[in-house]
PDB file of C-alpha atoms in Angstrom:
ATOM      1  CA  MET L   1     140.734  34.268  98.063  1.00  0.00           C
ATOM      2  CA  PRO L   2     137.750  35.845  99.801  1.00  0.00           C
ATOM      3  CA  LYS L   3     135.687  38.327  97.841  1.00  0.00           C
ATOM      4  CA  PHE L   4     135.435  40.751 100.761  1.00  0.00           C
ATOM      5  CA  ASP L   5     137.934  42.300 103.136  1.00  0.00           C
ATOM      6  CA  GLU L   6     135.582  42.301 106.110  1.00  0.00           C
ATOM      7  CA  LYS L   7     136.291  40.245 109.213  1.00  0.00           C
ATOM      8  CA  VAL L   8     133.655  38.103 110.910  1.00  0.00           C
ATOM      9  CA  VAL L   9     133.805  35.644 113.795  1.00  0.00           C
ATOM     10  CA  VAL L  10     131.297  32.791 113.793  1.00  0.00           C
ATOM     11  CA  ILE L  11     130.501  30.888 116.982  1.00  0.00           C
ATOM     12  CA  VAL L  12     128.357  27.796 116.475  1.00  0.00           C
ATOM     13  CA  GLY L  13     127.599  24.716 118.516  1.00  0.00           C
ATOM     14  CA  GLN L  14     124.896  22.281 119.487  1.00  0.00           C
ATOM     15  CA  THR L  15     121.796  23.336 121.343  1.00  0.00           C
ATOM     16  CA  GLY L  16     122.353  23.582 125.088  1.00  0.00           C
ATOM     17  CA  ILE L  17     126.134  23.716 124.875  1.00  0.00           C
ATOM     18  CA  GLY L  18     126.439  27.266 126.194  1.00  0.00           C
ATOM     19  CA  LYS L  19     126.843  29.461 123.105  1.00  0.00           C
ATOM     20  CA  THR L  20     124.919  32.374 124.608  1.00  0.00           C
ATOM     21  CA  ASP L  21     127.033  32.801 127.743  1.00  0.00           C
ATOM     22  CA  ILE L  22     130.297  32.342 125.857  1.00  0.00           C
ATOM     23  CA  SER L  23     129.373  34.751 123.060  1.00  0.00           C
ATOM     24  CA  LEU L  24     128.316  37.497 125.477  1.00  0.00           C
ATOM     25  CA  LYS L  25     131.624  37.313 127.319  1.00  0.00           C
ATOM     26  CA  ILE L  26     133.691  37.107 124.138  1.00  0.00           C
ATOM     27  CA  ALA L  27     131.878  39.868 122.217  1.00  0.00           C
ATOM     28  CA  GLY L  28     132.290  42.202 125.159  1.00  0.00           C
ATOM     29  CA  LYS L  29     136.060  41.838 124.952  1.00  0.00           C
ATOM     30  CA  TYR L  30     136.261  42.880 121.287  1.00  0.00           C
ATOM     31  CA  ARG L  31     133.787  45.768 120.964  1.00  0.00           C
ATOM     32  CA  GLY L  32     131.650  43.283 119.110  1.00  0.00           C
ATOM     33  CA  GLU L  33     127.992  42.986 118.229  1.00  0.00           C
ATOM     34  CA  ILE L  34     126.122  39.724 117.809  1.00  0.00           C
ATOM     35  CA  ILE L  35     124.252  38.674 114.674  1.00  0.00           C
ATOM     36  CA  ASN L  36     121.849  35.956 115.733  1.00  0.00           C
ATOM     37  CA  CYS L  37     121.752  32.905 113.436  1.00  0.00           C
ATOM     38  CA  ASP L  38     119.317  30.839 115.461  1.00  0.00           C
ATOM     39  CA  ALA L  39     116.189  30.716 113.303  1.00  0.00           C
ATOM     40  CA  SER L  40     113.886  30.251 116.290  1.00  0.00           C
ATOM     41  CA  ALA L  41     115.257  33.299 118.120  1.00  0.00           C
ATOM     42  CA  MET L  42     114.197  35.478 115.192  1.00  0.00           C
ATOM     43  CA  LYS L  43     110.585  34.953 116.226  1.00  0.00           C
ATOM     44  CA  ARG L  44     108.898  37.210 118.748  1.00  0.00           C
ATOM     45  CA  GLU L  45     107.219  35.636 121.790  1.00  0.00           C
ATOM     46  CA  LEU L  46     109.094  32.327 121.476  1.00  0.00           C
ATOM     47  CA  ASN L  47     111.285  32.932 124.512  1.00  0.00           C
ATOM     48  CA  ILE L  48     111.269  30.116 127.047  1.00  0.00           C
ATOM     49  CA  GLY L  49     110.997  27.262 124.566  1.00  0.00           C
ATOM     50  CA  THR L  50     113.910  28.588 122.516  1.00  0.00           C
ATOM     51  CA  ALA L  51     116.120  29.585 125.482  1.00  0.00           C
ATOM     52  CA  LYS L  52     116.382  33.012 123.872  1.00  0.00           C
ATOM     53  CA  VAL L  53     118.880  35.492 125.320  1.00  0.00           C
ATOM     54  CA  ASP L  54     117.290  38.084 127.614  1.00  0.00           C
ATOM     55  CA  LEU L  55     118.345  41.329 125.950  1.00  0.00           C
ATOM     56  CA  SER L  56     117.374  43.324 129.037  1.00  0.00           C
ATOM     57  CA  LYS L  57     120.216  41.646 130.931  1.00  0.00           C
ATOM     58  CA  THR L  58     123.071  42.409 128.553  1.00  0.00           C
ATOM     59  CA  LYS L  59     124.681  45.505 127.087  1.00  0.00           C
ATOM     60  CA  ILE L  60     125.908  43.619 124.014  1.00  0.00           C
ATOM     61  CA  LYS L  61     123.934  44.726 120.980  1.00  0.00           C
ATOM     62  CA  HIS L  62     122.135  41.945 119.126  1.00  0.00           C
ATOM     63  CA  HIS L  63     120.771  41.860 115.586  1.00  0.00           C
ATOM     64  CA  LEU L  64     118.118  39.675 113.919  1.00  0.00           C
ATOM     65  CA  ILE L  65     116.368  38.747 117.159  1.00  0.00           C
ATOM     66  CA  ASP L  66     112.595  39.228 117.566  1.00  0.00           C
ATOM     67  CA  ILE L  67     112.153  40.431 113.993  1.00  0.00           C
ATOM     68  CA  ILE L  68     109.153  38.353 112.838  1.00  0.00           C
ATOM     69  CA  ASN L  69     105.924  36.978 114.282  1.00  0.00           C
ATOM     70  CA  PRO L  70     105.786  33.355 115.503  1.00  0.00           C
ATOM     71  CA  ASP L  71     104.058  32.093 112.365  1.00  0.00           C
ATOM     72  CA  GLU L  72     106.168  34.061 109.886  1.00  0.00           C
ATOM     73  CA  HIS L  73     109.251  32.908 108.026  1.00  0.00           C
ATOM     74  CA  PHE L  74     112.692  34.468 107.594  1.00  0.00           C
ATOM     75  CA  SER L  75     114.304  32.462 104.836  1.00  0.00           C
ATOM     76  CA  CYS L  76     117.917  31.432 104.482  1.00  0.00           C
ATOM     77  CA  ALA L  77     118.169  33.895 101.596  1.00  0.00           C
ATOM     78  CA  ASP L  78     116.748  36.635 103.833  1.00  0.00           C
ATOM     79  CA  PHE L  79     119.342  35.852 106.474  1.00  0.00           C
ATOM     80  CA  GLN L  80     122.205  35.792 103.988  1.00  0.00           C
ATOM     81  CA  ARG L  81     121.241  39.214 102.659  1.00  0.00           C
ATOM     82  CA  GLU L  82     120.714  40.881 106.055  1.00  0.00           C
ATOM     83  CA  ALA L  83     123.726  39.265 107.735  1.00  0.00           C
ATOM     84  CA  ARG L  84     126.064  40.439 104.976  1.00  0.00           C
ATOM     85  CA  LYS L  85     124.712  43.985 105.277  1.00  0.00           C
ATOM     86  CA  LEU L  86     125.424  43.894 109.008  1.00  0.00           C
ATOM     87  CA  ILE L  87     128.926  42.463 108.536  1.00  0.00           C
ATOM     88  CA  LYS L  88     129.795  45.319 106.212  1.00  0.00           C
ATOM     89  CA  LYS L  89     128.228  47.946 108.480  1.00  0.00           C
ATOM     90  CA  LEU L  90     129.953  46.718 111.650  1.00  0.00           C
ATOM     91  CA  ASN L  91     133.339  46.462 109.946  1.00  0.00           C
ATOM     92  CA  CYS L  92     132.977  50.029 108.710  1.00  0.00           C
ATOM     93  CA  GLU L  93     132.287  51.081 112.295  1.00  0.00           C
ATOM     94  CA  GLY L  94     135.422  49.325 113.524  1.00  0.00           C
ATOM     95  CA  LYS L  95     133.415  46.679 115.383  1.00  0.00           C
ATOM     96  CA  VAL L  96     133.773  42.910 115.241  1.00  0.00           C
ATOM     97  CA  PRO L  97     130.646  41.104 113.972  1.00  0.00           C
ATOM     98  CA  PHE L  98     129.945  37.839 115.767  1.00  0.00           C
ATOM     99  CA  ILE L  99     127.537  35.437 114.063  1.00  0.00           C
ATOM    100  CA  VAL L 100     126.228  33.240 116.859  1.00  0.00           C
ATOM    101  CA  GLY L 101     123.709  30.408 116.847  1.00  0.00           C
ATOM    102  CA  GLY L 102     122.931  26.813 116.097  1.00  0.00           C
ATOM    103  CA  THR L 103     121.245  26.952 112.686  1.00  0.00           C
ATOM    104  CA  GLY L 104     124.177  25.724 110.626  1.00  0.00           C
ATOM    105  CA  LEU L 105     122.539  26.293 107.249  1.00  0.00           C
ATOM    106  CA  TYR L 106     122.041  29.992 108.019  1.00  0.00           C
ATOM    107  CA  ALA L 107     125.574  30.456 109.336  1.00  0.00           C
ATOM    108  CA  SER L 108     126.982  28.726 106.266  1.00  0.00           C
ATOM    109  CA  ALA L 109     124.866  30.813 103.904  1.00  0.00           C
ATOM    110  CA  ALA L 110     126.254  34.010 105.394  1.00  0.00           C
ATOM    111  CA  ILE L 111     129.937  33.208 104.920  1.00  0.00           C
ATOM    112  CA  TYR L 112     130.032  30.787 101.974  1.00  0.00           C
ATOM    113  CA  ASP L 113     129.139  31.484  98.339  1.00  0.00           C
ATOM    114  CA  TYR L 114     125.720  29.852  98.498  1.00  0.00           C
ATOM    115  CA  ASN L 115     123.710  30.995  95.500  1.00  0.00           C
ATOM    116  CA  LEU L 116     120.294  31.270  97.102  1.00  0.00           C
ATOM    117  CA  THR L 117     118.139  32.192  94.153  1.00  0.00           C
ATOM    118  CA  TYR L 118     114.994  30.936  95.865  1.00  0.00           C
ATOM    119  CA  ASP L 119     113.163  33.227  98.232  1.00  0.00           C
ATOM    120  CA  LYS L 120     109.811  33.346  99.928  1.00  0.00           C
ATOM    121  CA  MET L 121     108.750  36.030  97.425  1.00  0.00           C
ATOM    122  CA  ASN L 122     109.138  33.486  94.632  1.00  0.00           C
ATOM    123  CA  ILE L 123     106.237  31.524  96.080  1.00  0.00           C
ATOM    124  CA  ASP L 124     102.815  32.894  95.212  1.00  0.00           C
ATOM    125  CA  LEU L 125     101.043  33.156  98.537  1.00  0.00           C
ATOM    126  CA  THR L 126      98.333  35.605  97.574  1.00  0.00           C
ATOM    127  CA  LYS L 127      96.042  34.000  95.003  1.00  0.00           C
ATOM    128  CA  TYR L 128      93.714  32.349  97.479  1.00  0.00           C
ATOM    129  CA  ASP L 129      90.682  34.521  96.746  1.00  0.00           C
ATOM    130  CA  ILE L 130      89.698  32.348  93.778  1.00  0.00           C
ATOM    131  CA  TYR L 131      88.980  29.408  96.112  1.00  0.00           C
ATOM    132  CA  THR L 132      86.026  28.736  98.378  1.00  0.00           C
ATOM    133  CA  ASN L 133      86.658  27.746 101.989  1.00  0.00           C
ATOM    134  CA  ASP L 134      86.020  24.094 101.112  1.00  0.00           C
ATOM    135  CA  GLU L 135      88.397  24.179  98.147  1.00  0.00           C
ATOM    136  CA  LEU L 136      91.135  25.918 100.121  1.00  0.00           C
ATOM    137  CA  HIS L 137      90.852  23.435 102.971  1.00  0.00           C
ATOM    138  CA  ASP L 138      91.051  20.575 100.457  1.00  0.00           C
ATOM    139  CA  ILE L 139      94.362  22.020  99.200  1.00  0.00           C
ATOM    140  CA  LEU L 140      95.713  22.153 102.752  1.00  0.00           C
ATOM    141  CA  GLU L 141      94.557  18.571 103.328  1.00  0.00           C
ATOM    142  CA  LYS L 142      96.560  17.401 100.303  1.00  0.00           C
ATOM    143  CA  GLU L 143      99.663  19.391 101.262  1.00  0.00           C
ATOM    144  CA  ASP L 144      99.678  18.956 105.040  1.00  0.00           C
ATOM    145  CA  TYR L 145      97.075  16.473 106.173  1.00  0.00           C
ATOM    146  CA  GLU L 146      97.896  16.561 109.896  1.00  0.00           C
ATOM    147  CA  THR L 147      97.565  20.332 110.076  1.00  0.00           C
ATOM    148  CA  SER L 148      94.305  20.268 108.105  1.00  0.00           C
ATOM    149  CA  LEU L 149      92.757  18.122 110.826  1.00  0.00           C
ATOM    150  CA  LYS L 150      93.411  20.839 113.399  1.00  0.00           C
ATOM    151  CA  ILE L 151      91.890  23.771 111.508  1.00  0.00           C
ATOM    152  CA  HIS L 152      88.218  24.180 110.628  1.00  0.00           C
ATOM    153  CA  LYS L 153      87.556  24.922 106.972  1.00  0.00           C
ATOM    154  CA  ASN L 154      85.713  28.150 107.837  1.00  0.00           C
ATOM    155  CA  ASN L 155      88.694  29.557 109.734  1.00  0.00           C
ATOM    156  CA  ARG L 156      90.017  30.921 106.468  1.00  0.00           C
ATOM    157  CA  LYS L 157      92.842  33.051 107.865  1.00  0.00           C
ATOM    158  CA  ARG L 158      94.352  30.110 109.706  1.00  0.00           C
ATOM    159  CA  VAL L 159      94.024  27.865 106.638  1.00  0.00           C
ATOM    160  CA  GLU L 160      95.818  30.462 104.489  1.00  0.00           C
ATOM    161  CA  ARG L 161      98.478  30.952 107.150  1.00  0.00           C
ATOM    162  CA  ALA L 162      99.072  27.194 107.397  1.00  0.00           C
ATOM    163  CA  LEU L 163      99.403  26.935 103.602  1.00  0.00           C
ATOM    164  CA  ASN L 164     101.867  29.821 103.528  1.00  0.00           C
ATOM    165  CA  TYR L 165     103.901  28.273 106.295  1.00  0.00           C
ATOM    166  CA  TYR L 166     103.978  24.876 104.610  1.00  0.00           C
ATOM    167  CA  LYS L 167     104.964  26.256 101.198  1.00  0.00           C
ATOM    168  CA  ILE L 168     107.751  28.426 102.564  1.00  0.00           C
ATOM    169  CA  HIS L 169     109.280  25.680 104.695  1.00  0.00           C
ATOM    170  CA  LYS L 170     108.956  22.898 102.129  1.00  0.00           C
ATOM    171  CA  LYS L 171     111.930  23.947  99.995  1.00  0.00           C
ATOM    172  CA  ASN L 172     114.209  24.695 102.939  1.00  0.00           C
ATOM    173  CA  ARG L 173     113.311  21.408 104.648  1.00  0.00           C
ATOM    174  CA  VAL L 174     114.120  19.385 101.530  1.00  0.00           C
ATOM    175  CA  ARG L 175     117.487  21.139 101.148  1.00  0.00           C
ATOM    176  CA  MET L 176     118.393  20.504 104.791  1.00  0.00           C
ATOM    177  CA  ILE L 177     117.370  16.841 104.685  1.00  0.00           C
ATOM    178  CA  ARG L 178     119.416  16.270 101.525  1.00  0.00           C
ATOM    179  CA  ALA L 179     122.429  17.957 103.062  1.00  0.00           C
ATOM    180  CA  ILE L 180     122.242  15.928 106.258  1.00  0.00           C
ATOM    181  CA  ASP L 181     121.682  12.669 104.358  1.00  0.00           C
ATOM    182  CA  SER L 182     124.717  13.418 102.222  1.00  0.00           C
ATOM    183  CA  ALA L 183     126.814  14.106 105.297  1.00  0.00           C
ATOM    184  CA  ARG L 184     125.683  10.874 106.944  1.00  0.00           C
ATOM    185  CA  ASN L 185     126.706   8.949 103.845  1.00  0.00           C
ATOM    186  CA  GLY L 186     130.202  10.346 104.053  1.00  0.00           C
ATOM    187  CA  PHE L 187     129.872  13.016 101.366  1.00  0.00           C
ATOM    188  CA  LYS L 188     129.907  16.749 101.700  1.00  0.00           C
ATOM    189  CA  VAL L 189     127.238  18.674  99.854  1.00  0.00           C
ATOM    190  CA  SER L 190     130.036  20.646  98.220  1.00  0.00           C
ATOM    191  CA  GLU L 191     131.331  17.445  96.646  1.00  0.00           C
ATOM    192  CA  LYS L 192     127.977  16.902  94.939  1.00  0.00           C
ATOM    193  CA  VAL L 193     126.955  20.394  93.867  1.00  0.00           C
ATOM    194  CA  GLY L 194     130.286  22.154  93.568  1.00  0.00           C
ATOM    195  CA  LYS L 195     132.702  23.232  96.267  1.00  0.00           C
ATOM    196  CA  HIS L 196     131.604  26.241  98.284  1.00  0.00           C
ATOM    197  CA  GLU L 197     134.183  28.921  98.929  1.00  0.00           C
ATOM    198  CA  MET L 198     134.182  31.411 101.768  1.00  0.00           C
ATOM    199  CA  VAL L 199     133.303  34.944 100.767  1.00  0.00           C
ATOM    200  CA  TYR L 200     134.860  36.323 103.948  1.00  0.00           C
ATOM    201  CA  ASP L 201     138.116  35.734 105.749  1.00  0.00           C
ATOM    202  CA  ALA L 202     135.976  34.266 108.513  1.00  0.00           C
ATOM    203  CA  LEU L 203     136.985  32.556 111.740  1.00  0.00           C
ATOM    204  CA  VAL L 204     134.526  29.758 112.536  1.00  0.00           C
ATOM    205  CA  ILE L 205     134.619  28.393 116.075  1.00  0.00           C
ATOM    206  CA  CYS L 206     132.518  25.373 116.977  1.00  0.00           C
ATOM    207  CA  LEU L 207     132.014  24.602 120.657  1.00  0.00           C
ATOM    208  CA  LYS L 208     131.963  20.932 121.574  1.00  0.00           C
ATOM    209  CA  THR L 209     131.702  18.687 124.611  1.00  0.00           C
ATOM    210  CA  ASP L 210     131.261  15.048 125.552  1.00  0.00           C
ATOM    211  CA  ARG L 211     127.938  13.666 124.355  1.00  0.00           C
ATOM    212  CA  GLU L 212     126.790  12.524 127.786  1.00  0.00           C
ATOM    213  CA  VAL L 213     127.638  15.902 129.277  1.00  0.00           C
ATOM    214  CA  LEU L 214     125.628  17.649 126.571  1.00  0.00           C
ATOM    215  CA  TYR L 215     122.650  15.337 127.058  1.00  0.00           C
ATOM    216  CA  LYS L 216     122.600  16.081 130.789  1.00  0.00           C
ATOM    217  CA  ARG L 217     122.651  19.803 130.013  1.00  0.00           C
ATOM    218  CA  ILE L 218     119.784  19.379 127.541  1.00  0.00           C
ATOM    219  CA  ASP L 219     117.745  17.447 130.096  1.00  0.00           C
ATOM    220  CA  ALA L 220     118.389  20.082 132.748  1.00  0.00           C
ATOM    221  CA  ARG L 221     117.415  22.873 130.357  1.00  0.00           C
ATOM    222  CA  VAL L 222     114.098  21.211 129.537  1.00  0.00           C
ATOM    223  CA  GLU L 223     113.340  20.885 133.247  1.00  0.00           C
ATOM    224  CA  GLN L 224     114.169  24.574 133.732  1.00  0.00           C
ATOM    225  CA  MET L 225     111.950  25.566 130.802  1.00  0.00           C
ATOM    226  CA  ILE L 226     108.999  23.902 132.516  1.00  0.00           C
ATOM    227  CA  LYS L 227     109.760  25.705 135.789  1.00  0.00           C
ATOM    228  CA  ASP L 228     110.079  29.026 133.958  1.00  0.00           C
ATOM    229  CA  GLY L 229     106.547  28.743 132.559  1.00  0.00           C
ATOM    230  CA  PHE L 230     106.841  27.076 129.169  1.00  0.00           C
ATOM    231  CA  GLU L 231     103.270  25.800 129.367  1.00  0.00           C
ATOM    232  CA  LYS L 232     101.953  29.317 129.999  1.00  0.00           C
ATOM    233  CA  GLU L 233     103.980  30.637 127.058  1.00  0.00           C
ATOM    234  CA  CYS L 234     102.235  28.099 124.821  1.00  0.00           C
ATOM    235  CA  LYS L 235      98.819  28.943 126.256  1.00  0.00           C
ATOM    236  CA  ASP L 236      99.413  32.651 125.661  1.00  0.00           C
ATOM    237  CA  LEU L 237     100.361  31.978 122.041  1.00  0.00           C
ATOM    238  CA  MET L 238      97.288  29.821 121.586  1.00  0.00           C
ATOM    239  CA  ASP L 239      95.073  32.563 123.069  1.00  0.00           C
ATOM    240  CA  LYS L 240      96.457  34.945 120.453  1.00  0.00           C
ATOM    241  CA  GLY L 241      95.255  32.647 117.691  1.00  0.00           C
ATOM    242  CA  TYR L 242      98.474  30.882 116.755  1.00  0.00           C
ATOM    243  CA  ASP L 243      98.332  27.235 115.704  1.00  0.00           C
ATOM    244  CA  ILE L 244     101.217  25.943 117.757  1.00  0.00           C
ATOM    245  CA  PHE L 245     100.929  22.476 116.274  1.00  0.00           C
ATOM    246  CA  ILE L 246     102.506  23.743 113.036  1.00  0.00           C
ATOM    247  CA  PHE L 247     105.463  25.436 114.765  1.00  0.00           C
ATOM    248  CA  PRO L 248     108.703  23.676 113.715  1.00  0.00           C
ATOM    249  CA  GLU L 249     110.489  24.587 116.955  1.00  0.00           C
ATOM    250  CA  ILE L 250     111.094  21.584 119.196  1.00  0.00           C
ATOM    251  CA  GLY L 251     108.986  21.592 122.347  1.00  0.00           C
ATOM    252  CA  TYR L 252     106.032  23.722 121.309  1.00  0.00           C
ATOM    253  CA  HIS L 253     104.145  20.952 119.566  1.00  0.00           C
ATOM    254  CA  GLN L 254     104.835  18.604 122.471  1.00  0.00           C
ATOM    255  CA  MET L 255     103.740  21.110 125.111  1.00  0.00           C
ATOM    256  CA  MET L 256     100.331  21.349 123.495  1.00  0.00           C
ATOM    257  CA  PHE L 257      99.717  17.760 124.592  1.00  0.00           C
ATOM    258  CA  GLN L 258     100.283  18.993 128.133  1.00  0.00           C
ATOM    259  CA  VAL L 259      98.076  22.062 127.609  1.00  0.00           C
ATOM    260  CA  TYR L 260      95.220  19.800 126.525  1.00  0.00           C
ATOM    261  CA  LYS L 261      96.129  17.195 129.188  1.00  0.00           C
ATOM    262  CA  LEU L 262      96.446  14.474 126.562  1.00  0.00           C
ATOM    263  CA  TYR L 263      99.690  13.068 127.983  1.00  0.00           C
ATOM    264  CA  PRO L 264     101.309  13.206 131.425  1.00  0.00           C
ATOM    265  CA  LEU L 265     103.865  15.968 131.892  1.00  0.00           C
ATOM    266  CA  GLU L 266     106.708  13.471 132.365  1.00  0.00           C
ATOM    267  CA  GLU L 267     106.006  11.916 128.963  1.00  0.00           C
ATOM    268  CA  VAL L 268     105.919  15.350 127.357  1.00  0.00           C
ATOM    269  CA  LYS L 269     109.255  16.289 128.919  1.00  0.00           C
ATOM    270  CA  GLU L 270     110.874  13.051 127.806  1.00  0.00           C
ATOM    271  CA  SER L 271     109.658  13.623 124.255  1.00  0.00           C
ATOM    272  CA  ILE L 272     111.145  17.124 124.208  1.00  0.00           C
ATOM    273  CA  LYS L 273     114.450  15.868 125.613  1.00  0.00           C
ATOM    274  CA  LYS L 274     114.674  13.056 123.070  1.00  0.00           C
ATOM    275  CA  GLN L 275     113.923  15.267 120.080  1.00  0.00           C
ATOM    276  CA  THR L 276     116.372  17.897 121.309  1.00  0.00           C
ATOM    277  CA  ARG L 277     119.113  15.285 121.611  1.00  0.00           C
ATOM    278  CA  ASN L 278     118.393  14.083 118.079  1.00  0.00           C
ATOM    279  CA  TYR L 279     118.540  17.665 116.833  1.00  0.00           C
ATOM    280  CA  ALA L 280     121.899  18.137 118.547  1.00  0.00           C
ATOM    281  CA  LYS L 281     123.251  15.130 116.636  1.00  0.00           C
ATOM    282  CA  ARG L 282     122.118  16.618 113.336  1.00  0.00           C
ATOM    283  CA  GLN L 283     123.701  19.951 114.223  1.00  0.00           C
ATOM    284  CA  MET L 284     127.120  18.412 114.825  1.00  0.00           C
ATOM    285  CA  THR L 285     126.838  16.474 111.573  1.00  0.00           C
ATOM    286  CA  TRP L 286     126.398  19.798 109.788  1.00  0.00           C
ATOM    287  CA  PHE L 287     129.243  21.578 111.582  1.00  0.00           C
ATOM    288  CA  LYS L 288     131.671  18.735 110.917  1.00  0.00           C
ATOM    289  CA  ASN L 289     130.795  18.232 107.270  1.00  0.00           C
ATOM    290  CA  GLN L 290     129.644  21.604 105.969  1.00  0.00           C
ATOM    291  CA  MET L 291     131.819  24.176 107.743  1.00  0.00           C
ATOM    292  CA  ASP L 292     135.556  24.675 108.160  1.00  0.00           C
ATOM    293  CA  CYS L 293     135.552  24.935 111.958  1.00  0.00           C
ATOM    294  CA  LYS L 294     138.112  25.252 114.702  1.00  0.00           C
ATOM    295  CA  PHE L 295     136.700  23.068 117.471  1.00  0.00           C
ATOM    296  CA  VAL L 296     136.990  24.256 121.067  1.00  0.00           C
ATOM    297  CA  GLU L 297     136.223  21.962 123.997  1.00  0.00           C
ATOM    298  CA  MET L 298     133.924  23.445 126.625  1.00  0.00           C
ATOM    299  CA  ASN L 299     135.401  23.389 130.123  1.00  0.00           C
ATOM    300  CA  TYR L 300     132.392  23.855 132.382  1.00  0.00           C
ATOM    301  CA  ALA L 301     134.458  23.471 135.565  1.00  0.00           C
ATOM    302  CA  ARG L 302     136.899  26.217 134.489  1.00  0.00           C
ATOM    303  CA  PRO L 303     135.023  28.360 131.937  1.00  0.00           C
ATOM    304  CA  ASN L 304     137.799  30.983 131.819  1.00  0.00           C
ATOM    305  CA  GLU L 305     140.048  28.404 130.171  1.00  0.00           C
ATOM    306  CA  THR L 306     137.537  28.015 127.345  1.00  0.00           C
ATOM    307  CA  ILE L 307     137.233  31.782 127.003  1.00  0.00           C
ATOM    308  CA  ASN L 308     141.007  32.211 126.943  1.00  0.00           C
ATOM    309  CA  GLU L 309     141.371  29.574 124.236  1.00  0.00           C
ATOM    310  CA  ILE L 310     138.750  31.291 122.089  1.00  0.00           C
ATOM    311  CA  CYS L 311     140.292  34.712 122.672  1.00  0.00           C
ATOM    312  CA  LYS L 312     143.679  33.394 121.564  1.00  0.00           C
ATOM    313  CA  LEU L 313     142.150  32.197 118.292  1.00  0.00           C
ATOM    314  CA  ILE L 314     140.412  35.544 117.775  1.00  0.00           C
ATOM    315  CA  ASP L 315     143.551  37.555 118.593  1.00  0.00           C
ATOM    316  CA  GLU L 316     145.558  35.587 116.033  1.00  0.00           C
ATOM    317  CA  TYR L 317     142.775  35.958 113.485  1.00  0.00           C
ATOM    318  CA  LEU L 318     142.365  39.716 113.920  1.00  0.00           C
ATOM    319  CA  ALA L 319     146.133  40.239 113.798  1.00  0.00           C
ATOM    320  CA  LYS L 320     146.372  38.704 110.317  1.00  0.00           C
ATOM    321  CA  ASP L 321     147.042  41.143 107.495  1.00  0.00           C
ATOM    322  CA  ASN L 322     147.117  44.059 109.946  1.00  0.00           C
TER     323      ASN L 322
END
C-alpha cells in the first residue's frame, strides 16, 4: 500500500522520442503542472544542447527547470525532496502533477522508497584554503586527470569548481553504473538491495518506438541543434568562464572540438549522434528494469491516437478510489 494518498502521473521515455510535445498536450487536458525530471534541463543556459522546452511558448506551468547554474549540481536526493513537496502542493490545489523527463533515476527516486541518505552537503567542499595552488591542482590531477590538463593551477576558482563537480557526481555515477550493469545482467537492483515499493499510487507511462525510428529522430535533432546555434551557445558559456569540457551533458564536450576547430563538424555531429543513441539504450534499460511502466507506442503519423491512448490510461487512473 502506498504511504501517501496523492496522485501523480509520470511520463518517461528515451531522449528524442517526443516527451515534451506529448506532456504539454496531456497536462493541458487535466489542469496539470509539469515537474521536470531531466537533470540537464535543471541547468540555466543549457538550452539548445538539451532540447529544453521553451517556457515562453507554453502556458503549462513547469517546476524544477532553470534552477541551478551550468556547473552546479542538483542531486537525486535534492530532486526527491523537492518533487515530493510539489506533488503534495499540487494535489492540495486540485491539480494533477506530471513528472516528465528522461532521467530515470530521478523519476524513480521521487515515487519509490529510495532511502537517499547521501547528499551533496555530506561532502566537504569548503576546506580548500589549507592548500596552495600547486597542492590543490595535484589533488585534481589525482581525482580527474583529464580535467586537470585543461585548467591552469593558478586558476584557483576553476580548480575548486572542478573538484566540487567531480566529488558530487562521483557517488551518483557509481550508483547509476551499478544499476545499469545489474539490469544488463538480468537482475533488478531491487533484487540485490531490497525491493523498492512505490510511495505513491503513481501511474508511470513510458513512451516507446521502433529503434530505427528513434535513431532517425535523434539524428535529425542533432542536425537541428547545429542549425539553431549550438556552437554559439557553447562559445557563450565558455566566454562566461565555464569549463565545458567537464559538463556531463552529451554534446557540449564534443562541440568544444568544433569551437577550437580540432575536428571537422561532420565528425563532431556523428560523435554526438552516436553517444545520444547509446544513452537512449541505457535509458530504456532503466525504464524496463527499474520502473513499473505502462508502455505506450508513439504514433508519429497519427499523434492524436497516442494522446487518446494516454488519456484513457489517465482517466482510468484518476477514477480509481474516487
